[in-house]
PDB file of C-alpha atoms in Angstrom:
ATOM      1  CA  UNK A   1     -39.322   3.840  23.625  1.00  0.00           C
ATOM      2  CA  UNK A   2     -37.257   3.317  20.489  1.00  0.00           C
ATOM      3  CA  UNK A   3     -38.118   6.650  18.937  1.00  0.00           C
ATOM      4  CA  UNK A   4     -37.848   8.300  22.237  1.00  0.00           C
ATOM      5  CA  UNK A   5     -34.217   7.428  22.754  1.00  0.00           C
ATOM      6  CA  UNK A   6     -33.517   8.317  19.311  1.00  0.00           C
ATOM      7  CA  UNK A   7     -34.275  11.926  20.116  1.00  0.00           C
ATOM      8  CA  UNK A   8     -31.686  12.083  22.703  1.00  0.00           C
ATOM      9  CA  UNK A   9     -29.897  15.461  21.943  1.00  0.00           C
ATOM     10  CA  UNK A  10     -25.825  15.011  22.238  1.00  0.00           C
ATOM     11  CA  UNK A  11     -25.939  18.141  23.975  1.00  0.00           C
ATOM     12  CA  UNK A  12     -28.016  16.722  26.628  1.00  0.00           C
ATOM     13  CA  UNK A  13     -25.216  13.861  26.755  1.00  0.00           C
ATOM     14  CA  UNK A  14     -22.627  15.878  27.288  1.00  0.00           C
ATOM     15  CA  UNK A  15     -24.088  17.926  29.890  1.00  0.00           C
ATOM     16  CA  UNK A  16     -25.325  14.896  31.122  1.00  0.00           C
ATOM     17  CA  UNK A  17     -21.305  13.740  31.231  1.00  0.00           C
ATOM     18  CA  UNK A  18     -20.283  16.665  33.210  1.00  0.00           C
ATOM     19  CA  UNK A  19     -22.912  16.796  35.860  1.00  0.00           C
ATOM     20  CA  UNK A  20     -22.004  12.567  36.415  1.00  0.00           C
ATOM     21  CA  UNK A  21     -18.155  13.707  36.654  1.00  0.00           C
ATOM     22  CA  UNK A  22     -18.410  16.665  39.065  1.00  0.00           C
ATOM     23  CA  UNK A  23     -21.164  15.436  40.880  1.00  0.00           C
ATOM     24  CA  UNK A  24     -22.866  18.808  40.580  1.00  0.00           C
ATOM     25  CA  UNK A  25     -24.395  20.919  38.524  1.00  0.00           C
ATOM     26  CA  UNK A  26     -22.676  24.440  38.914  1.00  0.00           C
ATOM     27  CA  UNK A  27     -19.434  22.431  38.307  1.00  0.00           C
ATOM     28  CA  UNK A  28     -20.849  20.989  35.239  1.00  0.00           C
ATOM     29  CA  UNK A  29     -22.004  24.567  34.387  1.00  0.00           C
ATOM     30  CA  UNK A  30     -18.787  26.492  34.333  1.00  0.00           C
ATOM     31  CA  UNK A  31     -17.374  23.601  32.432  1.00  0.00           C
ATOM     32  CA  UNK A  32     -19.750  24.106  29.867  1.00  0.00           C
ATOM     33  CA  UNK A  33     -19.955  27.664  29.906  1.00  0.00           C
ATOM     34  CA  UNK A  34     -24.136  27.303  30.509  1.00  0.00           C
ATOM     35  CA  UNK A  35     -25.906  29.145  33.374  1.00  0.00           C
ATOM     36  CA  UNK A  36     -27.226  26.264  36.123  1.00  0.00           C
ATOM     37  CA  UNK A  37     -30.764  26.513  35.260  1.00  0.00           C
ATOM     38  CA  UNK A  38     -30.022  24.804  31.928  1.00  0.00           C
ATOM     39  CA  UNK A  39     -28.241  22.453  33.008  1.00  0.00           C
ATOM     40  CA  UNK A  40     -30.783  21.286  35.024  1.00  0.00           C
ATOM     41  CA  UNK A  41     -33.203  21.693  31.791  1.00  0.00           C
ATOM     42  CA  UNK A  42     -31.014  19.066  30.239  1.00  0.00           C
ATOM     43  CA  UNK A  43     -31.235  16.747  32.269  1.00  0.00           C
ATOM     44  CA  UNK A  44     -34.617  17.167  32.751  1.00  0.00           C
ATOM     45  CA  UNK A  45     -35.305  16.604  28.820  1.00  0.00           C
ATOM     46  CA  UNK A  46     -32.913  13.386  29.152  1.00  0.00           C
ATOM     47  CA  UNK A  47     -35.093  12.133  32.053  1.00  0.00           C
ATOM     48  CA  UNK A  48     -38.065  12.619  30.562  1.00  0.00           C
ATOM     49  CA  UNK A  49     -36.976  10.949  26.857  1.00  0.00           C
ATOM     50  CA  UNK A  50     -35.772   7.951  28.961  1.00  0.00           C
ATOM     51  CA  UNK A  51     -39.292   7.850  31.705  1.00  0.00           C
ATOM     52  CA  UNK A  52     -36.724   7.156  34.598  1.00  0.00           C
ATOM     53  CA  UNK A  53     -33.944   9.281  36.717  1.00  0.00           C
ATOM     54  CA  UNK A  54     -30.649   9.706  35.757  1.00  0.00           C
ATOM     55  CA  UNK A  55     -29.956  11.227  39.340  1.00  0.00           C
ATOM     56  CA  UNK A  56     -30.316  10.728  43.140  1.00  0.00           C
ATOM     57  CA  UNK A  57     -30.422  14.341  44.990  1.00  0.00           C
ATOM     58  CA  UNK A  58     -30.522  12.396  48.382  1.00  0.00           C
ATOM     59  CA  UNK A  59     -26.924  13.844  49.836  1.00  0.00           C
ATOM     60  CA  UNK A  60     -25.272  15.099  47.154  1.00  0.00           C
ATOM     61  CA  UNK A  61     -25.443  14.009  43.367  1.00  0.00           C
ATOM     62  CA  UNK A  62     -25.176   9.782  42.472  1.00  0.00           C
ATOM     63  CA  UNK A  63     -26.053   7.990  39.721  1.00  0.00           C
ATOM     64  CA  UNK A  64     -29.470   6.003  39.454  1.00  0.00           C
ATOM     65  CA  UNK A  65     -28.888   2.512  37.851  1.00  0.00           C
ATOM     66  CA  UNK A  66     -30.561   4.178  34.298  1.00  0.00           C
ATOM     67  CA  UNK A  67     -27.930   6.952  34.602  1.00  0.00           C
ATOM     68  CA  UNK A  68     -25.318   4.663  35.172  1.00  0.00           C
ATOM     69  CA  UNK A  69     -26.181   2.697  32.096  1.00  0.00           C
ATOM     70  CA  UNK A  70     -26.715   5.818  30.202  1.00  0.00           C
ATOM     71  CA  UNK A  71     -22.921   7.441  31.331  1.00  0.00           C
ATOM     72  CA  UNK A  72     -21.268   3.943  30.049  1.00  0.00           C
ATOM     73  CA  UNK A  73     -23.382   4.504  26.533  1.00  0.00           C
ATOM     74  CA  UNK A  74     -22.287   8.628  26.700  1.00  0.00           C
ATOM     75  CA  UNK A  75     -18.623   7.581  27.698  1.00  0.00           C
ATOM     76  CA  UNK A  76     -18.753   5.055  24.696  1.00  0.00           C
ATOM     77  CA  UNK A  77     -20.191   7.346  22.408  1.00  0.00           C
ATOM     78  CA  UNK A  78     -17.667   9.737  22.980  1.00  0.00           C
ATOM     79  CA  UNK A  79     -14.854   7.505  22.221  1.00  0.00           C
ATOM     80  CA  UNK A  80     -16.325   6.322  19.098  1.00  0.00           C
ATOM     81  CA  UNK A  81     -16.902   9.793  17.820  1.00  0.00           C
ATOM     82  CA  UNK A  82     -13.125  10.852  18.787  1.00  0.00           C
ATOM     83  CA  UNK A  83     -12.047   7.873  16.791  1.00  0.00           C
ATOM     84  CA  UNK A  84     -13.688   8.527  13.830  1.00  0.00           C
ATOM     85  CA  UNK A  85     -12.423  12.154  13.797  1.00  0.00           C
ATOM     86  CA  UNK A  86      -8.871  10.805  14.369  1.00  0.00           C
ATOM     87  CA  UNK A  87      -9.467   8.556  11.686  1.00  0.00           C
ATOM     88  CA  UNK A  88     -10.560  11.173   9.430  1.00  0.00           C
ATOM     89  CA  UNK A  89      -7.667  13.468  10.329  1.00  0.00           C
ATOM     90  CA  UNK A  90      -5.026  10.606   9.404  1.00  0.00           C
ATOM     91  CA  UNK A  91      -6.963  10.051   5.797  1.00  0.00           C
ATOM     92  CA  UNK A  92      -6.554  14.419   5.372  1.00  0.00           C
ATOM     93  CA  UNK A  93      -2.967  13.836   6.488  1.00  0.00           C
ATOM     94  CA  UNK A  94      -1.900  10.906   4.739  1.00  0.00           C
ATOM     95  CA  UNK A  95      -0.899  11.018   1.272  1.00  0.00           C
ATOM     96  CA  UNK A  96      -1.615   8.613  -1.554  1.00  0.00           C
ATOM     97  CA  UNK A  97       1.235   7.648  -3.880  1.00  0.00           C
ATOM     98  CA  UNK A  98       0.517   6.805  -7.049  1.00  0.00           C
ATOM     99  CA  UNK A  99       3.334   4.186  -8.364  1.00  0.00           C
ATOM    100  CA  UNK A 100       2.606   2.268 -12.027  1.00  0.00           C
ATOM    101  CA  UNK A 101       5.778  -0.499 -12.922  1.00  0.00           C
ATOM    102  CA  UNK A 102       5.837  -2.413 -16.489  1.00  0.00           C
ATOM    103  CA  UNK A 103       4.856  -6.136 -15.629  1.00  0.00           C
ATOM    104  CA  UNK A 104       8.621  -8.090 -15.844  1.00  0.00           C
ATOM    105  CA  UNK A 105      10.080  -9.160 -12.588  1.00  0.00           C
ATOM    106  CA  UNK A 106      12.770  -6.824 -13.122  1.00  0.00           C
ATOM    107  CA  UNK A 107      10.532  -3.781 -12.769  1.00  0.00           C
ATOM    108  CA  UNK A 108       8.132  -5.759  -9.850  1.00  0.00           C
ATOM    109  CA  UNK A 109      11.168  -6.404  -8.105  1.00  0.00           C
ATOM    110  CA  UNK A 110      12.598  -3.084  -7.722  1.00  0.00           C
ATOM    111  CA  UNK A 111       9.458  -1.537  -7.149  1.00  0.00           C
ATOM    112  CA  UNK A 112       8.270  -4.262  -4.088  1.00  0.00           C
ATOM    113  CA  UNK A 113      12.344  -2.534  -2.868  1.00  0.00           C
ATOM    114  CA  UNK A 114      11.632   0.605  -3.782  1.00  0.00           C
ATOM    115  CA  UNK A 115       8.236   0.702  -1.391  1.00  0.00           C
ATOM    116  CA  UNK A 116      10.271  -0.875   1.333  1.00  0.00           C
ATOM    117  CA  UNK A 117      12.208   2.082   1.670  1.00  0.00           C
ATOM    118  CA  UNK A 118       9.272   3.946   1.890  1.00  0.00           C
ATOM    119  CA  UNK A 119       8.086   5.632   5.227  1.00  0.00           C
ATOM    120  CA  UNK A 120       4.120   4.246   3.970  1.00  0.00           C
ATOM    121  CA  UNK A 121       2.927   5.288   7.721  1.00  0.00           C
ATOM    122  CA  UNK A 122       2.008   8.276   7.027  1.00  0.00           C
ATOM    123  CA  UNK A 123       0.725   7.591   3.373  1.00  0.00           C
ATOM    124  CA  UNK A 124      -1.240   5.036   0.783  1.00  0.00           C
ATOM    125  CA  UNK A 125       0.161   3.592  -1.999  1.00  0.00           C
ATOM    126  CA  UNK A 126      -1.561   2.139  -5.106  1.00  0.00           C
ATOM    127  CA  UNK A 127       0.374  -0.079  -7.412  1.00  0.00           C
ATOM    128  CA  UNK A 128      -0.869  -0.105 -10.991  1.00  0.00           C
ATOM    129  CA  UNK A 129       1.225  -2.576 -13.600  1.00  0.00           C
ATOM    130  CA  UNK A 130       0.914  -2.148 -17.294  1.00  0.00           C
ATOM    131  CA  UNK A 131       2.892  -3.781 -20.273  1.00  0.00           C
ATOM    132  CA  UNK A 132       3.591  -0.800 -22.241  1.00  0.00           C
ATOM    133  CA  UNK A 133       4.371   2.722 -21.464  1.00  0.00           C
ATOM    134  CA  UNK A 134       1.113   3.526 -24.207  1.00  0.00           C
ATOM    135  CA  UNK A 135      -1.334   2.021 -22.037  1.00  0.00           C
ATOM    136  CA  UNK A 136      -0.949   4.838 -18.934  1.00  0.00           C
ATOM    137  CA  UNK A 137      -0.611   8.624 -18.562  1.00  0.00           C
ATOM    138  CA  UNK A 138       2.689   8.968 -16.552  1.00  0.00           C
ATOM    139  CA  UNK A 139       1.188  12.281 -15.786  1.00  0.00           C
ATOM    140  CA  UNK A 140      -1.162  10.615 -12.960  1.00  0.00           C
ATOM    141  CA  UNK A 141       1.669   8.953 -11.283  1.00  0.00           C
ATOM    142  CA  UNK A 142       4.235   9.858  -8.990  1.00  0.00           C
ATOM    143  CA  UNK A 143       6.820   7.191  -9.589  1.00  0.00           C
ATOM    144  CA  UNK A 144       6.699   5.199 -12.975  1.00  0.00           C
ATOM    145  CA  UNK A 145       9.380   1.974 -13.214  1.00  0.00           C
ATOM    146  CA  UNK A 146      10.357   1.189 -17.030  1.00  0.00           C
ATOM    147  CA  UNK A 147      12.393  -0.684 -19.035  1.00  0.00           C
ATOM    148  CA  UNK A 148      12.295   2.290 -21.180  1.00  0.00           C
ATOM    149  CA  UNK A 149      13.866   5.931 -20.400  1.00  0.00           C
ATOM    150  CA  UNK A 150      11.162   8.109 -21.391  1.00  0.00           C
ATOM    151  CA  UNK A 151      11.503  11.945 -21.856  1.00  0.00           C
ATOM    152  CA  UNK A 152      12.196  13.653 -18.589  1.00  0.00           C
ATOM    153  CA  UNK A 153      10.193  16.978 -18.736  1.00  0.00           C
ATOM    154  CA  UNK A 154       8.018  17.105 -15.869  1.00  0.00           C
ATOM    155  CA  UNK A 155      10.118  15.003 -13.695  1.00  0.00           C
ATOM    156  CA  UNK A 156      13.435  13.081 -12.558  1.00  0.00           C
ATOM    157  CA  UNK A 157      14.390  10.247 -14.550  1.00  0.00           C
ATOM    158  CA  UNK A 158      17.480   7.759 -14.716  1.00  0.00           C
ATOM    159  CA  UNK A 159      18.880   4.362 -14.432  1.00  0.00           C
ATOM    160  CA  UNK A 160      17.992   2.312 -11.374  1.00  0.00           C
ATOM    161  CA  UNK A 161      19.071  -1.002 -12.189  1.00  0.00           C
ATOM    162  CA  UNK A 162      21.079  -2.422 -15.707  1.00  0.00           C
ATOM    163  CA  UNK A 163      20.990  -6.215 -15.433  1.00  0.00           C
ATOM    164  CA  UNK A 164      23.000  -8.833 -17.483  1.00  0.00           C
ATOM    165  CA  UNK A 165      20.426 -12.041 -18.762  1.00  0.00           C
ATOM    166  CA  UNK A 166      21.403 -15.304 -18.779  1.00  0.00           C
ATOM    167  CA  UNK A 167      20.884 -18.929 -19.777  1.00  0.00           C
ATOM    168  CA  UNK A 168      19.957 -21.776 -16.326  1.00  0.00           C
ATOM    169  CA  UNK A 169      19.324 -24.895 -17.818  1.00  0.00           C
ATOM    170  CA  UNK A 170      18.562 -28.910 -15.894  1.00  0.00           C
ATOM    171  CA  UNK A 171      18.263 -29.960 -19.511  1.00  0.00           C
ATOM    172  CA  UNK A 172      19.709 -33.354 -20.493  1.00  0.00           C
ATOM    173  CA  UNK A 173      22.031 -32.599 -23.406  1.00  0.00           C
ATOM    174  CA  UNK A 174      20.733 -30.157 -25.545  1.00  0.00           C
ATOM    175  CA  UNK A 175      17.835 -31.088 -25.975  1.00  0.00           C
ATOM    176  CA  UNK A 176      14.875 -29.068 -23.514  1.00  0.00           C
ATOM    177  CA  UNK A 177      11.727 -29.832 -23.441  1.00  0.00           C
ATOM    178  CA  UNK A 178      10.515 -26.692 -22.235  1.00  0.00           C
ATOM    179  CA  UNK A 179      11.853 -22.983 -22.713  1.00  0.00           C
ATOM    180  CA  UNK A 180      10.832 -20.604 -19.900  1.00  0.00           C
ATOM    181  CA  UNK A 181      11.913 -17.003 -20.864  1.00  0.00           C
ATOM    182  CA  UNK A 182      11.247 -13.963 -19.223  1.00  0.00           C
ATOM    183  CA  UNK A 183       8.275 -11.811 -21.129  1.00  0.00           C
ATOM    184  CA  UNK A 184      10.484  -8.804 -21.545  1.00  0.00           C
ATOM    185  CA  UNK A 185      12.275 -10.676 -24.026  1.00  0.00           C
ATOM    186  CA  UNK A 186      11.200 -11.684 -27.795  1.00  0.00           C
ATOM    187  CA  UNK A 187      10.717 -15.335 -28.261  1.00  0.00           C
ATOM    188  CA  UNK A 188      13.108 -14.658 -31.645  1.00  0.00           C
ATOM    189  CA  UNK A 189      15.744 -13.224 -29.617  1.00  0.00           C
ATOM    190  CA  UNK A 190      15.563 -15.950 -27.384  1.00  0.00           C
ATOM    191  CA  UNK A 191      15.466 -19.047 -29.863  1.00  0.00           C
ATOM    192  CA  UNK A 192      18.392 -16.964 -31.556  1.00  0.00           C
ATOM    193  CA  UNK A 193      20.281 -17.169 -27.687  1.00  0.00           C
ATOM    194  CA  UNK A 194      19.897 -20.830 -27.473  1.00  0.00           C
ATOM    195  CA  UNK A 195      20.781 -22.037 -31.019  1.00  0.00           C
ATOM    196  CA  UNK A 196      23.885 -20.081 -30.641  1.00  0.00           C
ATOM    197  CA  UNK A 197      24.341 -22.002 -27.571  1.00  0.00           C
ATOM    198  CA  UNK A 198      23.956 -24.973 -29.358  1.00  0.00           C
ATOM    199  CA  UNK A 199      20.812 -26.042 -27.817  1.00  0.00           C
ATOM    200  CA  UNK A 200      18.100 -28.127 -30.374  1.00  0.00           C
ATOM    201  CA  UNK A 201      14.628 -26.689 -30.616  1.00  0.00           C
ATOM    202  CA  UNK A 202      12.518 -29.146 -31.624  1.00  0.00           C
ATOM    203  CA  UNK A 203       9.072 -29.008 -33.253  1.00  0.00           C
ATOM    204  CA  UNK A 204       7.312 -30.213 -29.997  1.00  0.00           C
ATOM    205  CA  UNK A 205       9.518 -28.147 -27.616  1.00  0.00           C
ATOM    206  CA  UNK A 206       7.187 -26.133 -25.127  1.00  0.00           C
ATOM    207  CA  UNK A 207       7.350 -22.507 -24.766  1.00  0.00           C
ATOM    208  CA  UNK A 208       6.544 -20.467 -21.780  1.00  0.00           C
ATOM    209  CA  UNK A 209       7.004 -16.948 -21.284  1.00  0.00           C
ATOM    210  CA  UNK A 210       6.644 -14.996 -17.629  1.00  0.00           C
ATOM    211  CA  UNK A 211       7.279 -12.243 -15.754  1.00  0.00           C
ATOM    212  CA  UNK A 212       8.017 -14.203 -12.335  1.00  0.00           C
ATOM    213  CA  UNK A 213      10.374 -17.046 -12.296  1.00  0.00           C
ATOM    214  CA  UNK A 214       9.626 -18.337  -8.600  1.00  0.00           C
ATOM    215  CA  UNK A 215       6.891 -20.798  -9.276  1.00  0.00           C
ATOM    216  CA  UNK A 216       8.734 -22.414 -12.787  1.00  0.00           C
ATOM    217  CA  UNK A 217      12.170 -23.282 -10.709  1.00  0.00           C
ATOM    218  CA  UNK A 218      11.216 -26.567  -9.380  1.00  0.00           C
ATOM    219  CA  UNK A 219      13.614 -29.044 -10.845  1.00  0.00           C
ATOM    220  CA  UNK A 220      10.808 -32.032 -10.413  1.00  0.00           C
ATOM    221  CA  UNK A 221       8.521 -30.501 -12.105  1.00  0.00           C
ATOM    222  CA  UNK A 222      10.334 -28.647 -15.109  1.00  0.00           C
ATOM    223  CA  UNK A 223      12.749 -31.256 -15.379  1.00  0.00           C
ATOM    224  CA  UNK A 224      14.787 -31.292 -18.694  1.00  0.00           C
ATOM    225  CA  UNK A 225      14.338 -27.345 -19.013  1.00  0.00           C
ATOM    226  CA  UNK A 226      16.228 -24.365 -20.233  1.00  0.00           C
ATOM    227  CA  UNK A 227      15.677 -20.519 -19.005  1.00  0.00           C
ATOM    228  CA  UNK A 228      16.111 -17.314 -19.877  1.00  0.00           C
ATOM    229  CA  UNK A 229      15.681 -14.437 -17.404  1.00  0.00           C
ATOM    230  CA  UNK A 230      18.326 -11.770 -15.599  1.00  0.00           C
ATOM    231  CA  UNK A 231      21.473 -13.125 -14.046  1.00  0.00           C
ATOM    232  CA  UNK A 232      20.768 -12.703 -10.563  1.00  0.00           C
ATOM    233  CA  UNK A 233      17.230 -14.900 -10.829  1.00  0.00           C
ATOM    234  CA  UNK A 234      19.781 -18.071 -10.732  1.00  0.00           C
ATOM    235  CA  UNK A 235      21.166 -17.525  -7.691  1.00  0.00           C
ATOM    236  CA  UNK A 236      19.152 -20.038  -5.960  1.00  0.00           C
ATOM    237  CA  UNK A 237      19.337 -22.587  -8.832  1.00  0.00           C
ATOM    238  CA  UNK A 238      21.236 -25.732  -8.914  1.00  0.00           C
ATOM    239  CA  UNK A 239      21.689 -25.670 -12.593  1.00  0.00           C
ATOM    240  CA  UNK A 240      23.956 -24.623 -15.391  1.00  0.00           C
ATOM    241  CA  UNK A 241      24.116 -20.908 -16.304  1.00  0.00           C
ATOM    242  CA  UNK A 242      25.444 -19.822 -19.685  1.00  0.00           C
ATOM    243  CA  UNK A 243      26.291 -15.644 -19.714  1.00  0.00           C
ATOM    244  CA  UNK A 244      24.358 -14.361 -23.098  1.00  0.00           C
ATOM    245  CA  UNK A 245      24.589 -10.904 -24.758  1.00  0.00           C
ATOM    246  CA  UNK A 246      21.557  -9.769 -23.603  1.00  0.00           C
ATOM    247  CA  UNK A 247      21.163  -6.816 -21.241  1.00  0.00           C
ATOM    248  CA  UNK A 248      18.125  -5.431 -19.194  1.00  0.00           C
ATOM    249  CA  UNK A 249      17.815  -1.591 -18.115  1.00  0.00           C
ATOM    250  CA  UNK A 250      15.040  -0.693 -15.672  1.00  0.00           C
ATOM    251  CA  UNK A 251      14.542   3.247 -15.361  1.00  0.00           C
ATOM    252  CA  UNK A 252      12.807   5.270 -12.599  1.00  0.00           C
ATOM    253  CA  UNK A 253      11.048   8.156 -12.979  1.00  0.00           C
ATOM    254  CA  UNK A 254      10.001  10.659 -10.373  1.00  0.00           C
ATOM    255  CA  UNK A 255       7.052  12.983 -11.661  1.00  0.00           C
ATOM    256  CA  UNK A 256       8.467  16.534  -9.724  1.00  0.00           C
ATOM    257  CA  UNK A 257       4.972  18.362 -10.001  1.00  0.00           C
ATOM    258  CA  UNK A 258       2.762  15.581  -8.291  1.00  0.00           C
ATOM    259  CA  UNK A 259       5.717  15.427  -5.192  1.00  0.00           C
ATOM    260  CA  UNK A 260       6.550  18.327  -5.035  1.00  0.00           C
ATOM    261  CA  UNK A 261       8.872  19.659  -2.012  1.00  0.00           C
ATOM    262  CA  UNK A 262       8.883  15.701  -1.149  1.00  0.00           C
ATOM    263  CA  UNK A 263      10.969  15.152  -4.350  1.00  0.00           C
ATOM    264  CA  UNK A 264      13.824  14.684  -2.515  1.00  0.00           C
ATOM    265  CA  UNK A 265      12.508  12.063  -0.302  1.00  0.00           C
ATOM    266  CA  UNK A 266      11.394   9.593  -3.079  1.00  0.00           C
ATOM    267  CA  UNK A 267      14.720  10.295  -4.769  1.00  0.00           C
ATOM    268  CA  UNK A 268      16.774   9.157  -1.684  1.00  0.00           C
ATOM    269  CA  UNK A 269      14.451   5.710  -1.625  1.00  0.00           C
ATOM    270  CA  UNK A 270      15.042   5.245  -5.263  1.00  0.00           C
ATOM    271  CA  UNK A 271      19.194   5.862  -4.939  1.00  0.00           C
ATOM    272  CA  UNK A 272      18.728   3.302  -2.338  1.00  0.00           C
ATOM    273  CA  UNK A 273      17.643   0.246  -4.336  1.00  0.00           C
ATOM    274  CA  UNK A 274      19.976   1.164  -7.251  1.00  0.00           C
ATOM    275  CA  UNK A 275      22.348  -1.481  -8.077  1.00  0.00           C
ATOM    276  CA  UNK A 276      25.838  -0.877  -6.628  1.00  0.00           C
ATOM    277  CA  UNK A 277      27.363  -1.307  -9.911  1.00  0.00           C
ATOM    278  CA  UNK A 278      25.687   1.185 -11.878  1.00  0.00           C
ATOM    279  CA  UNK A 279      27.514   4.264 -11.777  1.00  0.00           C
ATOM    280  CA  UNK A 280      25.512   7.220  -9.999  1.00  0.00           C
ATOM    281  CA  UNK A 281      26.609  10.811 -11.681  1.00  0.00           C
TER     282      UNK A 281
END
């Protein structure tokens, strides 16, 4: 019986589908653009794959309980096959953005803003981070966050965000047991910032260095600690903060022959999440 049902021809279904809606089989015919007589053929075929009627001929056309049965599978079917070609269609239609951002929360940040702004219904986005500009081919993306402002050739580049870093401390004196600076910045630079400062580094002074400062700003737990990360990262802390000479540019960079006529869209979202104090030529 398996192998039998198998063989079920989908045009037998869908004349099948007809002659159940109209409740004839001339109806079903025109619909179909088929002469009656093979209409008939098809559902002969389906009632003899199945061994049972799909019809009762006993005043007018009904539905036997197999044909029932088989209209709910044909109607079901049908719906599944529409989805998948809708499904399909929205993959043709949809395009994927390619977006690559250097791995400091600077860059992460802007880019999680930058997506935001995004109209992604219509469209898939793949995120790929890297450390240094080296490591990709800014040729396969579409939009490329750095800290540096490479050579704009192929594309539109310029400054989307030019932060000022800072010093948060919860240290006792100064005297930290830990040093959490952002990775962006070289641990010299940074042990250059604090002794300047004044603060004492001391032989058995831990040193941590991140792109994310979320999970390091418990007090409880990194009690006695100094940081060094952008200005606007302390907002939330209840600590000292200590302005340093020490500035942070993050550049975007649209690639104009991967967009192409939707330059202008990914332009507008990346004017959006520049910082209102940069000034926009």
């Amino acid at each position: 019986m398996q192998h039998r049902i198998e063989s079920l021809n989908e045009k037998f279904l869908i004349t099948f589908s007809q002659v159940a809606k109209h409740r004839s089989f001339s109806s079903a015919a025109k619909k179909l653009f088929m002469t009656q007589p093979a209409v008939s053929q098809h559902i002969k075929k389906i009632e003899s794959i199945i061994g049972a009627k799909v019809l009762k001929r006993r005043n007018g056309l009904s539905l036997t309980q197999h044909g029932e049965v088989l209209l709910d599978y044909t109607e079901q079917s049908r719906a599944i096959r529409q989805k998948l070609l809708n499904d399909l269609q929205l993959l043709n239609s949809k395009k994927n953005i390619e977006i690559a951002v250097e791995t400091s929360e600077n860059c992460l940040m802007l880019a999680e803003s930058y997506i935001d702004r995004i109209d992604s219904d219509d469209m898939s986005i793949s995120l790929n981070c890297y450390k240094s500009i080296d490591q990709i081919d800014i040729n396969k993306y579409d939009v490329v966050f750095s800290h540096i402002d490479f050579p704009a050739i192929d594309g539109e580049s310029f400054l989307v965000s030019d932060c000022d870093y800072a010093i948060a401390t919860n240290a006792l004196g100064k005297c930290p047991s830990r040093v959490i600076y952002c990775s962006t910045m070289d641990k010299g630079d940074v042990r250059a910032y604090l002794t300047a400062h004044g603060f004492e580094i001391a032989n058995n002074t831990r040193w941590m260095s991140t792109s994310a400062i979320d999970d390091f700003k418990d007090k409880h737990i990194f009690n006695n600690s100094v940081y060094l990360f952008s200005r606007d990262q302390f907002t939330a802390m209840d600590c000292e903060v200590i302005e340093i000479a020490h500035n942070r540019k993050v550049y975007g960079w649209i690639n104009r022959d991967r967009i192409g006529e939707s330059n202008g869209k990914y332009m507008r979202a990346l004017n959006a999440i520049r910082k209102r104090d940069i000034n926009i030529s």
